[in-house]
PDB file of C-alpha atoms in Angstrom:
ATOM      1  CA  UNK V   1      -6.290   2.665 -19.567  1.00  0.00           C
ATOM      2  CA  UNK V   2      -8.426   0.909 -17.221  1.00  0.00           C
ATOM      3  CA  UNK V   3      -6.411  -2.758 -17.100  1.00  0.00           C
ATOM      4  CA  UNK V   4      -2.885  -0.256 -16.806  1.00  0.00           C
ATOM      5  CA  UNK V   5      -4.304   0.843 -13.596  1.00  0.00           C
ATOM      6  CA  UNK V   6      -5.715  -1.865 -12.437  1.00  0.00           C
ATOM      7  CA  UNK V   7      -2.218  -4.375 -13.376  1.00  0.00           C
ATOM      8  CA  UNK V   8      -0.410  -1.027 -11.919  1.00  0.00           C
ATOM      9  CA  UNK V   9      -2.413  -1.375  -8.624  1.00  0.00           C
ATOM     10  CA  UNK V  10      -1.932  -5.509  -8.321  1.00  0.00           C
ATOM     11  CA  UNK V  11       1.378  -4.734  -8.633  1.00  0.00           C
ATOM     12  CA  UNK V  12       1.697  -2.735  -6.297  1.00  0.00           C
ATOM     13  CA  UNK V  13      -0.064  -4.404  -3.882  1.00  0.00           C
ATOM     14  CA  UNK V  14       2.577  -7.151  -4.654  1.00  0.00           C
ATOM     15  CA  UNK V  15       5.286  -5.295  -4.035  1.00  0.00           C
ATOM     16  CA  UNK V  16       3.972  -3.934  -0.808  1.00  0.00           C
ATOM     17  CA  UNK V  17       3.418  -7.305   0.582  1.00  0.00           C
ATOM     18  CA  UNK V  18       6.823  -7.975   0.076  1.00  0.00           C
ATOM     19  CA  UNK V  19       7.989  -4.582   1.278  1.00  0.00           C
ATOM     20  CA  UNK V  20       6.188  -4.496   4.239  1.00  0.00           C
ATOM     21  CA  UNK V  21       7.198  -8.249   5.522  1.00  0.00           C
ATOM     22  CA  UNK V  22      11.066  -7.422   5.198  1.00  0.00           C
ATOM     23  CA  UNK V  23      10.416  -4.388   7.051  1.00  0.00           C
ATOM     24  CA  UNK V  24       8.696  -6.623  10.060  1.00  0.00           C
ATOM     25  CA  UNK V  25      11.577  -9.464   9.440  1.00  0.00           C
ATOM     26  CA  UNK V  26      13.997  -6.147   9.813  1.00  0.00           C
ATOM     27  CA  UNK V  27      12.185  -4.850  12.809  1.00  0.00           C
ATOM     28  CA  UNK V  28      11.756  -8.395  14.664  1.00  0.00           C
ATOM     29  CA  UNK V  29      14.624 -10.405  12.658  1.00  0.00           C
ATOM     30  CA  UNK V  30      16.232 -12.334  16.465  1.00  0.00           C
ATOM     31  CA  UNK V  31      12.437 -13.359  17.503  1.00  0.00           C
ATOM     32  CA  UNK V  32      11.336 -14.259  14.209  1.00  0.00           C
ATOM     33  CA  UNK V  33      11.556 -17.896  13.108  1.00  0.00           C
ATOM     34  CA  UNK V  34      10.574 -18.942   9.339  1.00  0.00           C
ATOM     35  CA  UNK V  35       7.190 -19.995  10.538  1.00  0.00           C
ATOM     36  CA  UNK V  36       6.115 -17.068  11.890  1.00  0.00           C
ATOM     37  CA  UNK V  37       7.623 -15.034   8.879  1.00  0.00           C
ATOM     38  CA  UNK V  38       5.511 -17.212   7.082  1.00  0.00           C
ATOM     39  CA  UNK V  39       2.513 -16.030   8.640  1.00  0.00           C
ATOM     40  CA  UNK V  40       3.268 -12.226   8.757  1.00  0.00           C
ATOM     41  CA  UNK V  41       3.924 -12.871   4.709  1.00  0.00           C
ATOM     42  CA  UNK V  42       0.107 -14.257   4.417  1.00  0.00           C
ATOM     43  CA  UNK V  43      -1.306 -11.889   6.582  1.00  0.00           C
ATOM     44  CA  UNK V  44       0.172  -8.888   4.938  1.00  0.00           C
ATOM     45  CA  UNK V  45      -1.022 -11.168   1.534  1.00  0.00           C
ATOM     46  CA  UNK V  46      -4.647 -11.016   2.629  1.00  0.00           C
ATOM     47  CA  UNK V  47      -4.759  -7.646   4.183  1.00  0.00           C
ATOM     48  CA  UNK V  48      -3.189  -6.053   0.942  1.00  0.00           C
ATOM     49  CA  UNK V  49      -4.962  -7.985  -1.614  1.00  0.00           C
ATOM     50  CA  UNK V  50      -8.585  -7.845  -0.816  1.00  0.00           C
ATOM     51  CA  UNK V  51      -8.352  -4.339   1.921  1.00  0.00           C
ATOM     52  CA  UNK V  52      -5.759  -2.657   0.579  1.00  0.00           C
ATOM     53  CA  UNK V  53      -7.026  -3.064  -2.994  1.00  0.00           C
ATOM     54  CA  UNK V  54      -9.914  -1.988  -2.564  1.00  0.00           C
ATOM     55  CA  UNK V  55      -8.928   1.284  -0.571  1.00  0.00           C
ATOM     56  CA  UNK V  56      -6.494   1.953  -3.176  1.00  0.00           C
ATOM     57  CA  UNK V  57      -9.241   1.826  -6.500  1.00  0.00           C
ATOM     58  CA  UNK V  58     -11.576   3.821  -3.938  1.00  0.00           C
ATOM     59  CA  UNK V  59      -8.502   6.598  -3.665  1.00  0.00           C
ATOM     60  CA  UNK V  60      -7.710   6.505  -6.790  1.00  0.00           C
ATOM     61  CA  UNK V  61     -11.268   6.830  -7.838  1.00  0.00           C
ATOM     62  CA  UNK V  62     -12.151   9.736  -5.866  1.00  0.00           C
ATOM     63  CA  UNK V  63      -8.573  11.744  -6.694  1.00  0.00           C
ATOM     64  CA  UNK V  64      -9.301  11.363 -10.427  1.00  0.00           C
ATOM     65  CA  UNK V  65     -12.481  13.598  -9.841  1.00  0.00           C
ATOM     66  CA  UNK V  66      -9.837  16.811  -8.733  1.00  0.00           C
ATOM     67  CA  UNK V  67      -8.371  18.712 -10.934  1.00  0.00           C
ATOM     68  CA  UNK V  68      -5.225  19.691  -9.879  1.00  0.00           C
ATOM     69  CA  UNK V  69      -2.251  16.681 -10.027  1.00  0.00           C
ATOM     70  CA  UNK V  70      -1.144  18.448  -6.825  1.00  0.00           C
ATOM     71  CA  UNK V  71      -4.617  18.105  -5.073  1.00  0.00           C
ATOM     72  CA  UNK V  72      -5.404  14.924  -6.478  1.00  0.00           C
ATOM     73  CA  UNK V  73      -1.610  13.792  -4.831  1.00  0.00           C
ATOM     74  CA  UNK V  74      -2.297  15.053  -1.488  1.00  0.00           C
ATOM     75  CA  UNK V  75      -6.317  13.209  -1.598  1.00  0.00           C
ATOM     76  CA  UNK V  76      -4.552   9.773  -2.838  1.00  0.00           C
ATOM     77  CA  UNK V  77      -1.988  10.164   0.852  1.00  0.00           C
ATOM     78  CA  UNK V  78      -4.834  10.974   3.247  1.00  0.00           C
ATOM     79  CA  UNK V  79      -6.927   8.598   1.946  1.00  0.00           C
ATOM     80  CA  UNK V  80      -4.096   5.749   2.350  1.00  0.00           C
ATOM     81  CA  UNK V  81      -3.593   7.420   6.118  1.00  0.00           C
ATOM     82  CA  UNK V  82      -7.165   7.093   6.489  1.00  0.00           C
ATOM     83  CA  UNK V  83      -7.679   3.380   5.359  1.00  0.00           C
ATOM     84  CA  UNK V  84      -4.535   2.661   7.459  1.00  0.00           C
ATOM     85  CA  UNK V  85      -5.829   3.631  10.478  1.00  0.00           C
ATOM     86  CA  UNK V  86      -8.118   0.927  10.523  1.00  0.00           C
ATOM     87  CA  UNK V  87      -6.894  -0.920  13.335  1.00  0.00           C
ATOM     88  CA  UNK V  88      -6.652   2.147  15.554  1.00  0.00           C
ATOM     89  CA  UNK V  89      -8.031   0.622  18.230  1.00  0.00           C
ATOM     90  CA  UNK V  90      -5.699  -2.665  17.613  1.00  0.00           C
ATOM     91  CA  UNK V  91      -2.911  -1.310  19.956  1.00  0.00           C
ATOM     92  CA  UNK V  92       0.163  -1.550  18.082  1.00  0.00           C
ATOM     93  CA  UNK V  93      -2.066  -2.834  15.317  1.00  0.00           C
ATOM     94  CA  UNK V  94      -2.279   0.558  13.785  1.00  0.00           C
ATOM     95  CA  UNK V  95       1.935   0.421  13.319  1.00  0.00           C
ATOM     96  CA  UNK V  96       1.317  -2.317  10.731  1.00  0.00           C
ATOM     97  CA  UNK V  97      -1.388  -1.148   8.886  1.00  0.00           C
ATOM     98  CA  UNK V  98      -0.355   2.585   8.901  1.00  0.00           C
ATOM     99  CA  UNK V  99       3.053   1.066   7.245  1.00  0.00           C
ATOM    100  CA  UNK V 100       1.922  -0.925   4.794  1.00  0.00           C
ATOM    101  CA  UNK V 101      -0.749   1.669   4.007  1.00  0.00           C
ATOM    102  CA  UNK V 102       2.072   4.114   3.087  1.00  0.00           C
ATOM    103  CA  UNK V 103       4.244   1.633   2.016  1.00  0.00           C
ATOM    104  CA  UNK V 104       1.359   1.113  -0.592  1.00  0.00           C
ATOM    105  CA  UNK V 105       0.822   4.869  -1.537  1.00  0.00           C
ATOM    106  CA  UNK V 106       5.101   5.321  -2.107  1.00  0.00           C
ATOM    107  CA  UNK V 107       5.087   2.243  -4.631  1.00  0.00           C
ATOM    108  CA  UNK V 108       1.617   2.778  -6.383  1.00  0.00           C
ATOM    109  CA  UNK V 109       2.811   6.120  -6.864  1.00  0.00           C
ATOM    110  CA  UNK V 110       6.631   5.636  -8.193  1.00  0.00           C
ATOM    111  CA  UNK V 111       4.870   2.729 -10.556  1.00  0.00           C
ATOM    112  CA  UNK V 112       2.367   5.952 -11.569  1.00  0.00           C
ATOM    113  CA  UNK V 113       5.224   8.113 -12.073  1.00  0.00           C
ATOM    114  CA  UNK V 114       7.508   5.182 -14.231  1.00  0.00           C
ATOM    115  CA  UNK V 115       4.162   4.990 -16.483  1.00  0.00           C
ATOM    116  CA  UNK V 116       3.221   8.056 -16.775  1.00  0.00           C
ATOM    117  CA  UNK V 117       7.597   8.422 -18.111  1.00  0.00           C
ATOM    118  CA  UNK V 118       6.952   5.544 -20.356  1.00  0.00           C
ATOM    119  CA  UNK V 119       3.489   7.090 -21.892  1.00  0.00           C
ATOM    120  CA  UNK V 120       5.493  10.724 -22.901  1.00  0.00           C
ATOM    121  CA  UNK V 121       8.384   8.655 -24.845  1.00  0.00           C
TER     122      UNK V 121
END
């Protein structure tokens, strides 16, 4: 149970890097060049992999002490908009982070909900 979260989380955190670099390439797509794509990709890469990791296992940690699905839901989301706000005082810092953050809570949790469909069949 442990390594299905923890795979589940990793790939998330894939997924969100990739996710959250289109959405900048989307956003900034006639100033954006391949190098500096490049570097958004590896910055979103670091952030998400050692940060956003470790917010995540700390979320999903302290959610699996509720009871309630609903409750435990609702802890998981503010404790993504919590962790996201990290760069608050970054300017438009905060946009990125913020993004990905919930970029990273709507994956982790459809991957939750396609395992948790595969575990009832």
């Amino acid at each position: 149970m442990v390594w299905a979260t923890v795979k589940r989380k990793i790939k998330a955190g894939l997924l969100t890097i990739l996710l959250s670099s289109i959405a900048v390439w989307i956003y900034f797509y006639k100033e954006m060049d391949i190098a500096i794509m490049s570097m958004v990709l590896l910055i979103f890469a670091a952030a998400v992999m050692t940060y956003g990791l470790a917010a995540a296992f700390f979320a999903e940690y302290m959610s699996s002490k509720l009871s309630s699905e609903k409750m435990a839901i609702l802890a998981r989301f503010l404790m993504h908009i919590l962790f996201g706000l990290i760069l608050i005082n970054g300017e438009f810092m905060v946009v990125y982070s913020l993004g990905a953050s919930l970029i990273y809570f709507c994956v982790d949790e459809i991957l939750r909900a396609k395992a948790g469909i595969l575990e009832e069949a």
